[in-house]
Amino acid sequence: MDMSTKYNPKEVEQGKYERWLEAGYFKADVSSDKEPFTVVIPPPNVTGKLHLGHAWDNTLQDIITRMKRLQGYEVLFLPGMDHAGIATQAKVAERLRKEGIEIKDLTREEFLEQTWKWKEEYASFIRESWAKFGLGLDYSRERFTLDEGLSKAVNKIFVDLYNKGLIYRGEYIINWDPSTQTALSDIEVIHKEVEGNFYHVKYELEDGGHVEIATTRPETMLGDTAIVVNPEDDRYKDLIGKYAILPIVGRKLPIIADRYVDMEFGTGVMKVTPAHDPNDFVLGETHNLERINVMHEDGSINELGGQYEGLDRFECRKQLVKDLEAAGHMIKIESHVHSVGHSERSNAIVEPYLSTQWFVRMDPLAEKALENQDTDQAIKFVPERFEGTFSRWMKDIKDWVISRQLWWGHQIPAWYHNETGEIYVGETPPEDLENWTQDEDVLDTWFSSALWPFSTLGWPDDTEDMKKFFPTNVLVTGYDIIFFWVARMIFSSLEQTGQKPFDDVLLHGLVRDDQNRKMSKSLGNGVDPLDVIEDYGADALRYYLATGSTPGQDIKFSNERVESVWNFINKIWNASRFSLINIGDNFTMDDIDLSGEKSLADKWILTRLNETIDAVTRLSDKYEFSEAGRVLYNFIWDEFCDWYIEMAKIPMAQGTGQEQQMTRSVLLYTLDKILKMLHPFMPFVTEEIYQQINGEASIVVSEWPKVDESLSEQSAKKEMATLVEIIKSVRQTRNEVNTPLSKPIDIHIEVKDESLKSRIEANSHYITRFTNPESLVITEKVTLEEETKTDVLSDVTVILPLAGLINFEEEVARLEKELKRLDGELKRVNGKLNNEKFTSKAPEAVVEEERQKRDRYTAQYEEVNTRLTTLKSRL
RNA sequence: GGUCCCAUAGCUCAGUGGGAGAGUGCUUGCUUGACAUGCAAGAGGUCGGUGGUUCGAAACCACCUGGGACCACCA
């Protein structure tokens, strides 16, 4: 045995991960006949280092897979990373800019070369973090969303969907980020409440008079092509079919009617700008209006903006407002809070923009995904409520813009004929390639992430991995990416493989700081998981993250709690030290023999161990790790350490050889099961202790504990409960009368039941051990003339003669209070039992429990009452 | 506007139909031979409010109050 008195995470963690990898414990064997269990890691972006959210996510995956590995499954925990198109491109561009290089001065190839370098750099940071976290990943199967196999899958799916008519190209209003100059999907746009203005502009009518139109984006009026009112609106009915004049520009705008207009809102008159607003775009389509796009891709005004050409959109707004005011066209400006879309990545204000893009037709895919939830193939969401989040989103989903005007990503497998303009879409380039030009755009990152559970296993090829490890078993991720990722994996997998991508989805929340703010780079409030590991060790961090909240709830990061986990691990460490010291060097797992005569402590702890194994297994299967962790914590600290080990010290100090052997067996047996149950939560320290016991053998590939009913004895629990009650009673009194354990006192225990009396006598050495009596008398009837403290317990009465230490009157008062309490309990219990509705409707077990309580309280009441009477007679 | 989550001890949070719990903090005592990062004893809660369902509600339902998240095209 070589263990310091203090748990040192750095020493413990040193070198373990490398040894696990060398031994190949995490390598999944496709030819194994064991049942497979598969988890794919949610691929982190290669944009930066891993944060606490990753640590949490990965810990849960690792706990699940380590547990399954111990339970005899062929486990595949597959690692990989995401190229993260926009985010990575932006980071690389930023770094280049710092080096004085502008992205537009590079060719596509040159830029990609730089980006691959970046990717390699960050990939190694990420792998270092995974190692620190202790993740049991099969690196032989590591994937990257841009690698060859995955690109093949992406192309195949693009072509398939195109051929099925589920991917199309067209000119529509999309969300445009003028900063990164790319299209964005709806969910990449973050809406924020912004203090803006409502500009009320006067549009003169051709025939005289005017209408008042309110807008929040006056610069878009440069692209107005109509005025619209509600056909039912009496105020404006007459105007329909006439013309208004666009201020400044002077264009004639037809006044049209459409029920879309809300008569109650604003002035009830709306300008229509089909090229710069999604609703106006739809109006433009139904009414066949011209689309005038007045902006360049960088958000500045183009030549169609006349005198404003070249101005940035917000500069143009200012200038236009000035000009409208000068021309007497500005009626009023009201301040107005409204929600404005911002780019998730660049935070630039998103411009609704007319643009030619590629889209996925969502309705048929969404329908399939929703229908699947009504079959026996339904995906189980944990917690359940997120299935609602998923289906609500799927139900009114819009088509998905998948093209991005970037370089870093999967270039769209579409080619345009240089002369005819004909489109070719295929997995391989057209044969006469010199006549064709490939689409410059790449696909949305999430298009490839959506294929992750099967593209990583070799799909579309009919690989052995696909056959063995797909569908995967559980996907663990944050609820914040249900739309981005989970939903898209589900419809993609159902469409492409005909199977669900995973059986279960376990959703966790977000990591927040101590002020309950989301941890983010911009706030600078992020906590680096590697710093936490440096201070407390990976095992403490993992246990904290796994048990710090329930599924779907956010976690408020607390250093204090991680520290208290460190204390717990230190406790485990020292309990193991005790065990190892006491079993000695020559006793091993093979020497465990539980067939001989066991002490009460042995029987009790083995019974409780069985119950703990059962509970931890059950709770973990339901992903209730905080409960499983609590059960383990209580068993280990409160029962194994505080009671069993203390009791085991007796035979170890003064028992016979046989008794010592049994104690060694039970100690080691229990410790072994404890370590195995803890291992998924804290892999490093459990491995260290396991190897202290077993030498080279690794706990990683050991076996999950099983309940052994032959070791359970329910009666031991009851006997133990009585002993604990007696011991606690004495301790309590010792505290009250300020008599430390070092000072022996006389203890009398009155037991009316003969068989209970003999059982307590047989175990009196435990009472002696914990209470340090001068004399211990266990008898049927105690009669003492001196002053006593009397504690009436469930089955026995503890009487301590404490002449001079306790006050007669106080003792009487205490007993009276006790009598009153028992009286209250009795009234409550009798109230229930006398209620016919209770006895007839409540389950028999519950009624029986109440009856037993009544009997116990009655006996206690009588006992206390007798004592009290005696005591009073002496006053 | 719609949907969802949260409200339990000073603090952080478990507990989802039959005895109000843990960690931490606080009080008191203890150099007990694994651990003072520990041991023992203790104080501290009308489980946000109101009403309902039930023999029985912290838990289930409705409404209300307060906090938070997400979704949504209101010019």
XYZ file of N, CA, C and O in Angstrom, chain A residues 366-457:
368
model
N -40.115 17.127 -42.190
C -40.656 17.356 -40.856
C -41.815 16.409 -40.574
O -41.932 15.862 -39.472
N -42.610 16.208 -41.573
C -43.777 15.339 -41.401
C -43.338 13.925 -41.013
O -43.875 13.313 -40.097
N -42.323 13.442 -41.725
C -41.801 12.103 -41.444
C -41.298 12.015 -40.001
O -41.548 11.044 -39.294
N -40.596 13.056 -39.567
C -40.033 13.057 -38.212
C -41.144 13.083 -37.167
O -41.060 12.399 -36.138
N -42.173 13.852 -37.443
C -43.284 13.936 -36.488
C -44.064 12.632 -36.436
O -44.438 12.162 -35.361
N -44.275 12.033 -37.604
C -45.009 10.760 -37.643
C -44.267 9.690 -36.863
O -44.872 8.867 -36.196
N -42.940 9.702 -36.975
C -42.144 8.686 -36.294
C -42.374 8.699 -34.785
O -42.304 7.654 -34.133
N -42.675 9.867 -34.245
C -42.887 9.961 -32.800
C -44.176 9.254 -32.357
O -44.373 9.040 -31.167
N -45.014 8.916 -33.317
C -46.249 8.204 -32.964
C -46.089 6.700 -33.137
O -47.045 5.947 -32.971
N -44.893 6.255 -33.498
C -44.670 4.824 -33.689
C -43.855 4.258 -32.527
O -43.448 5.004 -31.639
N -43.601 2.959 -32.587
C -42.786 2.363 -31.526
C -41.311 2.676 -31.737
O -40.459 2.293 -30.954
N -41.031 3.379 -32.826
C -39.657 3.826 -33.071
C -39.420 5.238 -32.527
O -38.393 5.857 -32.816
N -40.378 5.734 -31.772
C -40.283 7.103 -31.272
C -39.005 7.287 -30.470
O -38.561 6.391 -29.762
N -38.431 8.465 -30.611
C -37.236 8.804 -29.847
C -37.670 9.309 -28.479
O -38.592 10.114 -28.366
N -37.004 8.785 -27.456
C -37.384 9.168 -26.098
C -36.590 10.395 -25.669
O -35.357 10.358 -25.635
N -37.302 11.460 -25.346
C -36.645 12.673 -24.871
C -36.612 12.655 -23.348
O -37.616 12.364 -22.715
N -35.463 12.983 -22.783
C -35.312 13.074 -21.332
C -34.784 14.462 -20.995
O -33.693 14.806 -21.438
N -35.509 15.307 -20.273
C -36.864 15.079 -19.804
C -37.882 15.168 -20.950
O -37.616 15.813 -21.958
N -39.012 14.545 -20.715
C -40.033 14.386 -21.753
C -40.484 15.691 -22.400
O -40.821 15.721 -23.574
N -40.505 16.755 -21.587
C -41.112 17.980 -22.112
C -40.439 18.499 -23.374
O -41.025 19.222 -24.162
N -39.160 18.110 -23.580
C -38.468 18.618 -24.755
C -38.963 17.988 -26.046
O -38.676 18.489 -27.127
N -39.711 16.899 -25.916
C -40.329 16.378 -27.128
C -41.312 17.410 -27.660
O -41.469 17.595 -28.865
N -41.978 18.102 -26.750
C -42.903 19.163 -27.144
C -42.175 20.297 -27.849
O -42.643 20.808 -28.863
N -41.019 20.669 -27.298
C -40.204 21.722 -27.917
C -39.857 21.322 -29.344
O -39.978 22.110 -30.278
N -39.445 20.075 -29.475
C -39.070 19.533 -30.780
C -40.256 19.544 -31.745
O -40.180 20.083 -32.844
N -41.379 18.996 -31.322
C -42.476 18.869 -32.287
C -43.109 20.211 -32.632
O -43.525 20.416 -33.756
N -43.150 21.111 -31.663
C -43.713 22.429 -31.987
C -42.891 23.121 -33.068
O -43.420 23.739 -33.965
N -41.590 22.978 -32.944
C -40.718 23.615 -33.939
C -40.895 22.951 -35.301
O -40.978 23.616 -36.326
N -40.966 21.634 -35.278
C -41.109 20.891 -36.529
C -42.427 21.194 -37.220
O -42.530 21.154 -38.431
N -43.452 21.455 -36.430
C -44.789 21.638 -36.992
C -44.902 22.878 -37.854
O -45.596 22.860 -38.851
N -44.278 23.979 -37.448
C -44.378 25.115 -38.368
C -42.997 25.591 -38.818
O -42.622 26.739 -38.675
N -42.273 24.632 -39.349
C -40.933 24.915 -39.808
C -40.970 25.486 -41.224
O -41.839 25.159 -42.019
N -40.046 26.373 -41.503
C -39.939 26.936 -42.858
C -38.768 26.276 -43.572
O -37.941 25.616 -42.950
N -38.696 26.504 -44.858
C -37.602 25.905 -45.619
C -36.258 26.421 -45.106
O -36.154 27.521 -44.589
N -35.272 25.563 -45.243
C -33.971 25.793 -44.613
C -32.960 26.297 -45.665
O -32.661 25.580 -46.613
N -32.468 27.510 -45.447
C -31.424 28.036 -46.348
C -30.128 27.327 -46.018
O -29.631 27.449 -44.904
N -29.575 26.599 -46.985
C -28.388 25.815 -46.655
C -27.117 26.336 -47.308
O -26.030 25.868 -47.022
N -27.232 27.299 -48.220
C -26.005 27.804 -48.849
C -25.425 28.937 -48.021
O -26.150 29.723 -47.429
N -24.106 28.960 -47.947
C -23.408 30.010 -47.212
C -22.309 30.560 -48.107
O -21.586 29.790 -48.747
N -22.169 31.879 -48.053
C -21.187 32.508 -48.939
C -19.834 32.547 -48.229
O -19.337 33.595 -47.843
N -19.305 31.343 -48.048
C -18.035 31.197 -47.331
C -17.133 30.274 -48.128
O -17.542 29.697 -49.131
N -15.920 30.122 -47.631
C -14.995 29.170 -48.250
C -14.838 27.910 -47.412
O -14.591 26.831 -47.915
N -14.944 28.082 -46.102
C -14.660 26.959 -45.189
C -15.921 26.115 -45.029
O -16.827 26.495 -44.278
N -15.947 25.003 -45.732
C -17.126 24.152 -45.646
C -17.200 23.213 -46.835
O -16.250 23.114 -47.623
N -18.332 22.514 -46.946
C -18.515 21.598 -48.079
C -19.032 22.397 -49.262
O -20.166 22.870 -49.235
N -18.197 22.507 -50.305
C -18.637 23.262 -51.473
C -19.808 22.522 -52.122
O -19.807 21.291 -52.232
N -20.788 23.287 -52.506
C -22.021 22.685 -53.023
C -21.742 21.904 -54.307
O -21.106 22.443 -55.222
N -22.195 20.660 -54.367
C -21.883 19.833 -55.557
C -22.810 20.165 -56.723
O -23.533 19.300 -57.220
N -22.781 21.439 -57.118
C -23.591 21.865 -58.266
C -22.689 22.651 -59.206
O -21.837 23.422 -58.768
N -22.867 22.421 -60.483
C -22.041 23.097 -61.502
C -22.973 23.793 -62.494
O -24.054 23.283 -62.807
N -22.528 24.955 -62.988
C -23.332 25.688 -63.960
C -22.586 25.687 -65.278
O -21.376 25.962 -65.308
N -23.281 25.392 -66.353
C -22.630 25.353 -67.663
C -22.260 26.770 -68.077
O -23.077 27.680 -67.991
N -21.012 26.911 -68.488
C -20.487 28.238 -68.777
C -21.254 28.949 -69.880
O -21.309 30.178 -69.908
N -21.854 28.181 -70.799
C -22.561 28.837 -71.881
C -24.064 28.758 -71.721
O -24.763 29.772 -71.793
N -24.552 27.574 -71.459
C -26.020 27.420 -71.397
C -26.602 27.815 -70.044
O -27.780 28.078 -69.923
N -25.752 27.816 -69.022
C -26.253 28.140 -67.685
C -26.968 26.965 -67.034
O -27.462 27.063 -65.914
N -26.983 25.850 -67.725
C -27.621 24.624 -67.234
C -27.013 24.215 -65.884
O -25.831 24.420 -65.641
N -27.836 23.647 -65.010
C -27.347 23.213 -63.703
C -27.094 21.715 -63.712
O -27.919 20.937 -64.203
N -25.938 21.334 -63.171
C -25.665 19.913 -62.979
C -25.404 19.676 -61.493
O -24.602 20.369 -60.874
N -26.117 18.719 -60.936
C -25.908 18.383 -59.529
C -25.506 16.922 -59.447
O -26.231 16.055 -59.945
N -24.325 16.634 -58.895
C -23.901 15.243 -58.859
C -22.782 15.024 -57.856
O -22.110 15.961 -57.435
N -22.614 13.761 -57.460
C -21.563 13.451 -56.487
C -20.181 13.589 -57.104
O -19.208 13.813 -56.406
N -20.116 13.413 -58.416
C -18.838 13.611 -59.099
C -19.003 14.776 -60.070
O -20.111 15.027 -60.551
N -17.910 15.489 -60.354
C -18.000 16.642 -61.260
C -18.412 16.191 -62.666
O -18.218 15.017 -63.029
N -18.975 17.097 -63.434
C -19.336 16.741 -64.819
C -18.079 16.360 -65.598
O -16.977 16.817 -65.290
N -18.259 15.531 -66.645
C -17.088 15.004 -67.351
C -16.327 16.077 -68.116
O -15.117 16.154 -68.017
N -17.046 16.914 -68.818
C -16.364 17.990 -69.553
C -16.215 19.213 -68.643
O -16.765 20.281 -68.881
N -15.462 18.990 -67.586
C -15.372 19.958 -66.485
C -14.985 21.366 -66.955
O -15.399 22.362 -66.374
N -14.205 21.431 -68.036
C -13.735 22.755 -68.470
C -14.881 23.666 -68.901
O -14.750 24.881 -68.915
N -16.027 23.071 -69.207
C -17.173 23.888 -69.623
C -18.087 24.280 -68.467
O -19.126 24.901 -68.683
N -17.718 23.850 -67.279
C -18.610 24.060 -66.134
C -17.910 24.839 -65.025
O -16.694 24.787 -64.908
N -18.683 25.525 -64.232
C -18.140 26.214 -63.068
C -18.912 25.757 -61.837
O -20.151 25.785 -61.845
N -18.156 25.352 -60.817
C -18.853 24.863 -59.620
C -19.393 26.040 -58.817
O -18.783 27.115 -58.746
N -20.539 25.818 -58.198
C -21.126 26.811 -57.290
C -20.068 27.173 -56.247
O -19.413 26.301 -55.685
N -19.895 28.465 -56.011
C -18.860 28.949 -55.103
C -19.219 28.702 -53.640
O -18.359 28.694 -52.772
N -20.505 28.555 -53.374
C -20.959 28.530 -51.992
C -20.674 27.200 -51.301
O -20.467 26.184 -51.949
N -20.679 27.261 -49.972
C -20.576 26.026 -49.189
C -21.888 25.801 -48.460
O -22.762 26.669 -48.444
N -21.998 24.648 -47.845
C -23.224 24.311 -47.125
C -23.153 24.765 -45.674
O -22.073 24.822 -45.082
N -24.303 25.053 -45.131
C -24.448 25.327 -43.700
C -23.744 24.212 -42.924
O -23.903 23.030 -43.227
N -22.968 24.606 -41.929
C -22.274 23.629 -41.088
C -23.217 22.559 -40.571
O -22.870 21.379 -40.481
N -24.407 22.987 -40.203
C -25.340 22.056 -39.575
C -25.856 21.015 -40.562
O -26.409 20.000 -40.159
N -25.673 21.286 -41.865
C -26.075 20.288 -42.845
C -25.222 19.036 -42.656
O -25.725 17.919 -42.718
N -23.939 19.216 -42.390
C -23.090 18.036 -42.171
C -23.229 17.493 -40.755
O -23.184 16.283 -40.532
N -23.431 18.385 -39.776
C -23.622 17.904 -38.399
C -24.866 17.032 -38.297
O -24.930 16.123 -37.469
N -25.835 17.337 -39.147
C -27.104 16.608 -39.100
C -26.924 15.130 -39.435
O -27.779 14.306 -39.124
N -25.800 14.811 -40.078
C -25.567 13.422 -40.494
C -24.658 12.673 -39.526
O -24.353 11.506 -39.716
N -24.210 13.384 -38.502
C -23.154 12.900 -37.603
C -23.336 11.473 -37.103
O -22.383 10.684 -37.148
N -24.508 11.074 -36.601
C -24.608 9.725 -36.022
C -24.383 8.602 -37.030
O -24.013 7.510 -36.643
N -24.607 8.866 -38.309
C -24.367 7.780 -39.272
C -23.195 8.049 -40.215
O -22.480 7.136 -40.590
N -22.949 9.336 -40.543
C -21.814 9.608 -41.435
C -20.503 9.196 -40.758
O -19.578 8.741 -41.419
N -20.458 9.300 -39.433
C -19.238 8.931 -38.711
C -19.002 7.418 -38.708
O -17.901 6.963 -38.431
N -20.056 6.667 -38.970
C -19.922 5.208 -38.934
C -19.702 4.638 -40.335
O -19.724 3.425 -40.530
